[in-house]
Short mmCIF file of N, CA and C in Angstrom, two decimals:
data_model
loop_
_atom_site.label_atom_id
_atom_site.label_comp_id
_atom_site.label_asym_id
_atom_site.label_seq_id
_atom_site.Cartn_x
_atom_site.Cartn_y
_atom_site.Cartn_z
N GLN A 403 0.85 -1.10 -0.18
CA GLN A 403 -0.20 0.22 -0.08
C GLN A 403 0.73 1.06 -0.07
N VAL A 404 0.54 1.84 -1.00
CA VAL A 404 1.44 3.33 -1.19
C VAL A 404 1.05 4.17 0.28
N GLN A 405 2.14 5.01 0.44
CA GLN A 405 1.22 6.02 2.16
C GLN A 405 2.61 7.06 1.71
N LEU A 406 2.25 8.05 1.69
CA LEU A 406 2.66 9.32 1.47
C LEU A 406 2.99 10.42 2.46
N VAL A 407 3.76 10.80 3.56
CA VAL A 407 3.75 11.28 4.67
C VAL A 407 4.33 12.76 3.92
N GLU A 408 4.17 13.78 4.44
CA GLU A 408 4.57 14.96 4.10
C GLU A 408 5.48 15.69 5.51
N SER A 409 6.23 16.40 5.78
CA SER A 409 6.52 17.35 6.89
C SER A 409 7.01 18.88 6.36
N GLY A 410 7.51 19.42 7.31
CA GLY A 410 7.92 20.91 7.44
C GLY A 410 7.54 21.98 7.26
N GLY A 411 6.15 21.90 6.87
CA GLY A 411 5.02 22.76 6.96
C GLY A 411 5.31 23.54 8.42
N GLY A 412 4.89 25.23 8.31
CA GLY A 412 5.11 26.03 9.41
C GLY A 412 4.33 27.29 9.06
N LEU A 413 4.39 27.87 10.14
CA LEU A 413 4.31 29.51 9.83
C LEU A 413 5.72 30.20 9.96
N VAL A 414 5.45 31.00 8.95
CA VAL A 414 7.13 31.37 8.29
C VAL A 414 6.88 33.01 7.88
N GLN A 415 7.15 34.10 8.24
CA GLN A 415 6.92 35.55 7.84
C GLN A 415 7.22 35.39 6.18
N ALA A 416 6.52 36.34 5.50
CA ALA A 416 6.67 36.63 3.95
C ALA A 416 8.15 37.10 3.68
N GLY A 417 8.52 36.37 2.84
CA GLY A 417 9.92 36.43 2.20
C GLY A 417 10.91 35.88 2.97
N GLY A 418 10.43 34.48 3.44
CA GLY A 418 11.18 33.70 4.44
C GLY A 418 11.15 32.33 3.53
N SER A 419 11.46 31.10 4.08
CA SER A 419 11.86 29.93 3.34
C SER A 419 11.43 28.66 4.36
N LEU A 420 11.02 28.01 3.70
CA LEU A 420 10.53 26.54 3.63
C LEU A 420 10.88 25.41 3.00
N ARG A 421 11.25 24.68 3.58
CA ARG A 421 11.23 23.18 3.05
C ARG A 421 10.63 21.94 3.08
N LEU A 422 10.04 21.80 2.14
CA LEU A 422 8.70 20.36 2.49
C LEU A 422 9.01 19.05 1.99
N SER A 423 9.35 17.93 3.02
CA SER A 423 9.50 16.85 2.67
C SER A 423 8.31 16.03 2.06
N CYS A 424 8.71 15.02 1.68
CA CYS A 424 7.41 14.01 1.48
C CYS A 424 7.73 12.37 1.63
N ALA A 425 7.88 11.51 2.38
CA ALA A 425 8.31 10.35 2.42
C ALA A 425 7.62 9.44 2.18
N ALA A 426 7.82 8.63 0.96
CA ALA A 426 7.03 7.67 0.43
C ALA A 426 7.66 6.19 0.46
N SER A 427 6.28 5.38 0.74
CA SER A 427 6.72 3.94 1.25
C SER A 427 5.71 3.15 0.57
N GLY A 428 5.99 1.77 0.23
CA GLY A 428 5.16 0.82 -0.27
C GLY A 428 4.93 0.79 -1.86
N LEU A 429 6.16 1.39 -2.32
CA LEU A 429 6.31 1.44 -4.29
C LEU A 429 7.57 1.44 -4.32
N ILE A 430 8.22 1.23 -6.00
CA ILE A 430 9.17 1.43 -5.95
C ILE A 430 9.22 3.14 -6.45
N PHE A 431 10.01 3.82 -5.62
CA PHE A 431 9.86 5.31 -5.48
C PHE A 431 10.33 6.02 -6.66
N SER A 432 11.44 4.94 -7.52
CA SER A 432 12.23 5.67 -8.67
C SER A 432 11.25 5.41 -9.94
N THR A 433 10.11 4.66 -9.59
CA THR A 433 9.31 4.61 -11.16
C THR A 433 8.31 5.21 -11.02
N TYR A 434 7.71 6.27 -9.71
CA TYR A 434 6.53 7.38 -9.54
C TYR A 434 7.29 8.57 -9.98
N GLY A 435 6.40 9.39 -10.88
CA GLY A 435 6.64 10.86 -10.79
C GLY A 435 5.61 11.14 -9.86
N MET A 436 6.23 12.59 -9.01
CA MET A 436 5.91 12.85 -7.77
C MET A 436 5.27 14.55 -8.05
N GLY A 437 4.75 14.76 -7.68
CA GLY A 437 4.29 16.04 -7.45
C GLY A 437 3.67 16.93 -5.83
N TRP A 438 3.69 17.90 -6.18
CA TRP A 438 3.37 18.96 -5.11
C TRP A 438 2.46 19.54 -5.26
N LEU A 439 0.77 19.52 -4.77
CA LEU A 439 -0.48 20.53 -4.71
C LEU A 439 -0.84 21.38 -3.62
N ARG A 440 -1.32 22.21 -3.80
CA ARG A 440 -1.80 22.88 -2.62
C ARG A 440 -3.37 23.36 -2.64
N GLN A 441 -4.02 23.42 -1.58
CA GLN A 441 -5.46 24.21 -1.19
C GLN A 441 -5.31 25.05 -0.10
N ALA A 442 -5.97 26.51 -0.27
CA ALA A 442 -6.00 27.29 0.12
C ALA A 442 -7.54 27.23 0.97
N PRO A 443 -7.78 27.88 1.81
CA PRO A 443 -9.45 27.86 2.06
C PRO A 443 -10.06 28.32 1.03
N GLY A 444 -11.55 27.80 0.78
CA GLY A 444 -12.21 28.25 -0.17
C GLY A 444 -11.90 28.05 -1.46
N LYS A 445 -10.76 27.40 -1.90
CA LYS A 445 -10.58 27.23 -3.33
C LYS A 445 -10.12 26.06 -3.78
N GLU A 446 -10.19 25.53 -4.84
CA GLU A 446 -9.53 24.49 -5.22
C GLU A 446 -8.38 23.90 -5.10
N ARG A 447 -7.89 22.62 -4.89
CA ARG A 447 -6.71 22.33 -4.85
C ARG A 447 -6.08 22.60 -6.25
N GLU A 448 -4.72 23.19 -6.21
CA GLU A 448 -4.10 23.67 -7.52
C GLU A 448 -2.93 22.92 -7.57
N PHE A 449 -2.29 22.56 -8.95
CA PHE A 449 -0.92 22.24 -8.89
C PHE A 449 0.25 23.17 -8.32
N VAL A 450 1.38 22.98 -8.25
CA VAL A 450 2.45 23.71 -7.94
C VAL A 450 3.81 23.25 -8.43
N ALA A 451 3.83 22.14 -8.16
CA ALA A 451 5.47 21.63 -8.78
C ALA A 451 5.28 20.12 -9.13
N ALA A 452 6.16 19.45 -9.79
CA ALA A 452 6.23 18.11 -10.51
C ALA A 452 7.43 17.85 -10.82
N ILE A 453 7.77 16.64 -10.43
CA ILE A 453 9.09 16.01 -11.07
C ILE A 453 8.75 14.55 -11.45
N GLY A 454 9.46 14.44 -12.88
CA GLY A 454 8.95 12.80 -13.43
C GLY A 454 9.50 11.71 -12.58
N TRP A 455 9.14 10.81 -13.25
CA TRP A 455 9.45 9.22 -12.70
C TRP A 455 11.08 9.66 -13.08
N SER A 456 11.46 9.81 -14.06
CA SER A 456 13.00 9.66 -14.53
C SER A 456 13.68 10.71 -14.12
N GLY A 457 13.42 11.82 -12.96
CA GLY A 457 14.06 12.84 -12.29
C GLY A 457 14.41 13.78 -13.37
N GLY A 458 14.23 13.83 -14.55
CA GLY A 458 14.74 14.52 -15.76
C GLY A 458 13.72 15.51 -16.16
N SER A 459 12.43 15.70 -15.77
CA SER A 459 11.61 16.49 -16.15
C SER A 459 10.77 17.34 -14.28
N THR A 460 10.90 18.47 -14.68
CA THR A 460 10.32 19.27 -13.71
C THR A 460 9.28 20.41 -14.35
N TYR A 461 8.30 20.57 -13.09
CA TYR A 461 7.34 21.57 -13.86
C TYR A 461 6.92 22.45 -12.91
N TYR A 462 6.53 23.77 -13.14
CA TYR A 462 5.97 24.80 -12.20
C TYR A 462 4.66 25.14 -12.50
N ALA A 463 4.03 25.88 -11.21
CA ALA A 463 3.21 26.63 -11.74
C ALA A 463 3.56 28.03 -11.60
N ASP A 464 3.28 29.04 -12.77
CA ASP A 464 3.73 30.09 -13.21
C ASP A 464 4.14 31.08 -11.65
N SER A 465 2.99 30.64 -10.85
CA SER A 465 2.94 31.35 -9.79
C SER A 465 3.81 31.18 -8.85
N VAL A 466 4.85 29.76 -8.69
CA VAL A 466 5.94 29.56 -7.78
C VAL A 466 7.21 29.57 -8.61
N LYS A 467 7.06 29.48 -10.19
CA LYS A 467 8.47 29.65 -11.01
C LYS A 467 9.61 30.62 -10.29
N GLY A 468 10.67 30.28 -10.26
CA GLY A 468 11.85 31.06 -9.87
C GLY A 468 11.80 31.13 -8.15
N ARG A 469 10.90 30.70 -7.67
CA ARG A 469 10.94 31.04 -5.89
C ARG A 469 10.90 29.31 -5.25
N PHE A 470 10.19 28.46 -6.16
CA PHE A 470 10.52 26.99 -5.36
C PHE A 470 10.96 26.07 -6.45
N THR A 471 11.15 25.11 -5.74
CA THR A 471 12.28 23.99 -6.45
C THR A 471 11.96 22.48 -5.94
N ILE A 472 11.69 22.03 -6.89
CA ILE A 472 11.30 20.53 -6.34
C ILE A 472 12.51 19.57 -6.94
N SER A 473 12.74 18.97 -5.93
CA SER A 473 13.54 17.66 -6.08
C SER A 473 13.29 16.34 -5.46
N ARG A 474 14.08 15.28 -5.64
CA ARG A 474 13.63 13.83 -5.42
C ARG A 474 15.01 13.42 -4.73
N ASP A 475 15.05 12.36 -3.67
CA ASP A 475 16.29 11.60 -3.65
C ASP A 475 15.94 10.22 -3.70
N ASN A 476 16.23 9.35 -4.81
CA ASN A 476 15.60 7.90 -4.58
C ASN A 476 16.16 6.89 -3.50
N ALA A 477 17.20 7.13 -3.31
CA ALA A 477 17.94 6.60 -1.95
C ALA A 477 17.08 6.78 -0.98
N LYS A 478 16.71 7.92 -0.78
CA LYS A 478 15.80 7.77 0.67
C LYS A 478 14.08 7.54 0.16
N ASN A 479 13.82 7.76 -1.04
CA ASN A 479 12.56 7.37 -1.09
C ASN A 479 11.58 9.06 -0.51
N THR A 480 12.18 10.05 -1.12
CA THR A 480 11.75 11.32 -0.33
C THR A 480 11.91 12.19 -1.70
N VAL A 481 10.50 13.12 -1.75
CA VAL A 481 10.79 14.16 -2.64
C VAL A 481 10.51 15.48 -1.84
N TYR A 482 11.36 16.72 -2.34
CA TYR A 482 11.07 17.63 -1.33
C TYR A 482 10.77 18.96 -2.27
N LEU A 483 10.39 19.90 -1.57
CA LEU A 483 9.74 21.34 -2.07
C LEU A 483 10.48 22.55 -1.63
N GLN A 484 11.54 23.27 -1.97
CA GLN A 484 12.31 24.03 -1.43
C GLN A 484 11.30 25.10 -1.67
N MET A 485 10.99 25.83 -0.92
CA MET A 485 10.12 27.11 -0.88
C MET A 485 10.69 28.40 -0.39
N ASN A 486 11.21 29.39 -1.18
CA ASN A 486 11.69 30.42 -1.10
C ASN A 486 11.07 31.93 -1.28
N SER A 487 11.42 32.94 -0.87
CA SER A 487 10.83 34.17 -1.05
C SER A 487 9.17 33.81 -0.88
N LEU A 488 8.40 33.43 0.34
CA LEU A 488 7.17 32.99 0.16
C LEU A 488 6.27 34.30 0.43
N LYS A 489 5.09 34.28 0.10
CA LYS A 489 4.24 35.25 0.12
C LYS A 489 3.26 34.73 0.67
N PRO A 490 2.22 35.85 1.38
CA PRO A 490 1.05 35.11 2.23
C PRO A 490 0.11 34.36 1.44
N GLU A 491 -0.09 34.96 -0.11
CA GLU A 491 -0.89 34.14 -0.91
C GLU A 491 -0.42 32.54 -1.24
N ASP A 492 0.35 32.48 -0.63
CA ASP A 492 1.57 30.55 -0.77
C ASP A 492 0.66 30.08 0.50
N THR A 493 0.15 30.48 1.04
CA THR A 493 -0.57 29.83 2.26
C THR A 493 -1.30 29.05 2.08
N ALA A 494 -1.63 27.61 2.74
CA ALA A 494 -2.33 26.89 2.18
C ALA A 494 -2.10 25.36 2.85
N VAL A 495 -2.76 24.53 2.56
CA VAL A 495 -2.09 22.98 2.54
C VAL A 495 -1.75 22.36 1.83
N TYR A 496 -0.65 21.73 1.81
CA TYR A 496 0.52 21.31 0.63
C TYR A 496 0.42 19.64 0.84
N TYR A 497 0.08 19.24 -0.06
CA TYR A 497 0.16 17.90 -0.41
C TYR A 497 0.86 17.50 -1.38
N CYS A 498 1.33 16.03 -1.14
CA CYS A 498 2.34 15.34 -1.98
C CYS A 498 1.29 14.19 -2.78
N ALA A 499 1.82 14.02 -4.07
CA ALA A 499 0.85 12.98 -4.77
C ALA A 499 1.80 12.15 -5.95
N ALA A 500 1.51 11.14 -6.18
CA ALA A 500 2.36 10.07 -6.99
C ALA A 500 1.54 9.56 -8.02
N ARG A 501 2.16 9.12 -8.91
CA ARG A 501 1.08 7.94 -9.99
C ARG A 501 2.71 7.57 -10.84
N LYS A 502 2.43 6.61 -10.91
CA LYS A 502 3.22 5.34 -11.51
C LYS A 502 3.56 5.79 -12.88
N TYR A 503 5.19 5.97 -13.02
CA TYR A 503 5.47 6.17 -14.66
C TYR A 503 4.79 7.50 -15.10
N TYR A 504 4.85 8.18 -14.22
CA TYR A 504 4.38 9.67 -14.53
C TYR A 504 5.42 10.64 -14.85
N ASN A 505 5.33 11.67 -15.95
CA ASN A 505 5.70 12.53 -16.35
C ASN A 505 4.85 13.68 -16.66
N GLY A 506 4.34 14.43 -15.63
CA GLY A 506 3.70 15.39 -16.10
C GLY A 506 2.97 16.48 -14.54
N TYR A 507 1.98 17.25 -15.04
CA TYR A 507 1.47 17.79 -13.98
C TYR A 507 0.24 18.03 -13.97
N ASP A 508 -0.54 17.27 -14.29
CA ASP A 508 -2.01 17.14 -14.50
C ASP A 508 -2.49 16.52 -13.08
N LYS A 509 -3.47 17.82 -12.23
CA LYS A 509 -3.48 17.08 -10.91
C LYS A 509 -4.82 15.73 -11.01
N SER A 510 -5.20 15.61 -12.08
CA SER A 510 -6.37 14.56 -11.77
C SER A 510 -5.47 13.14 -12.30
N GLN A 511 -4.34 12.92 -12.77
CA GLN A 511 -3.58 11.71 -13.13
C GLN A 511 -2.93 11.28 -11.77
N TYR A 512 -2.98 12.12 -10.59
CA TYR A 512 -2.31 11.72 -9.51
C TYR A 512 -3.24 10.53 -8.71
N ALA A 513 -2.84 8.99 -8.66
CA ALA A 513 -3.41 8.05 -7.77
C ALA A 513 -3.27 8.12 -6.24
N ASN A 514 -2.19 8.60 -5.65
CA ASN A 514 -1.83 8.46 -4.60
C ASN A 514 -1.54 9.75 -3.56
N TRP A 515 -2.16 10.13 -2.74
CA TRP A 515 -1.99 11.66 -1.98
C TRP A 515 -1.66 11.31 -0.52
N GLY A 516 -0.79 12.16 -0.09
CA GLY A 516 -0.48 12.26 1.01
C GLY A 516 -1.78 12.94 2.19
N GLN A 517 -1.79 13.11 3.56
CA GLN A 517 -2.56 14.01 4.03
C GLN A 517 -2.53 15.63 4.25
N GLY A 518 -1.34 15.92 4.15
CA GLY A 518 -1.25 17.54 3.59
C GLY A 518 -0.20 17.98 5.12
N THR A 519 0.52 19.13 5.00
CA THR A 519 0.99 20.02 5.64
C THR A 519 0.59 21.46 5.57
N GLN A 520 0.31 21.72 6.65
CA GLN A 520 0.07 23.31 6.40
C GLN A 520 1.05 23.91 6.48
N VAL A 521 1.13 25.38 5.28
CA VAL A 521 2.03 26.35 5.25
C VAL A 521 1.06 27.50 5.31
N THR A 522 1.76 28.40 6.39
CA THR A 522 0.87 29.76 6.53
C THR A 522 2.26 30.94 6.59
N VAL A 523 2.18 31.58 5.89
CA VAL A 523 3.05 32.94 5.53
C VAL A 523 2.21 33.96 6.13
N SER A 524 2.72 34.74 6.89
CA SER A 524 2.37 35.98 7.69
C SER A 524 2.68 37.30 6.85
N SER A 525 2.06 38.12 6.53
CA SER A 525 2.74 39.51 6.14
C SER A 525 3.33 40.53 6.95
#
């Protein structure tokens, strides 16, 4: 059974940084494309960043390009989201998601989801 556990969320001031981690188990991690998505109160869940199963392809939402970086460590079965220059509008619950052999960023394609971690950016 695939399990995804996010960590690293918290409260940070605008302009600050956080690094989210997502530890995966129950899967052959290197064969899964991984993504980060977020959901703010009253809004739909939206795509943030993704990294393909081969690790060579990365994708970012326009709103986070140049500020966020997604990476993966297959030896640790972990995907990361480094978030810099955070803004109040980045406040949301951040979810990790996975899909086998996936290179893309369509949120509807992800088959496995974590429980989420709260990120709050104060102004």
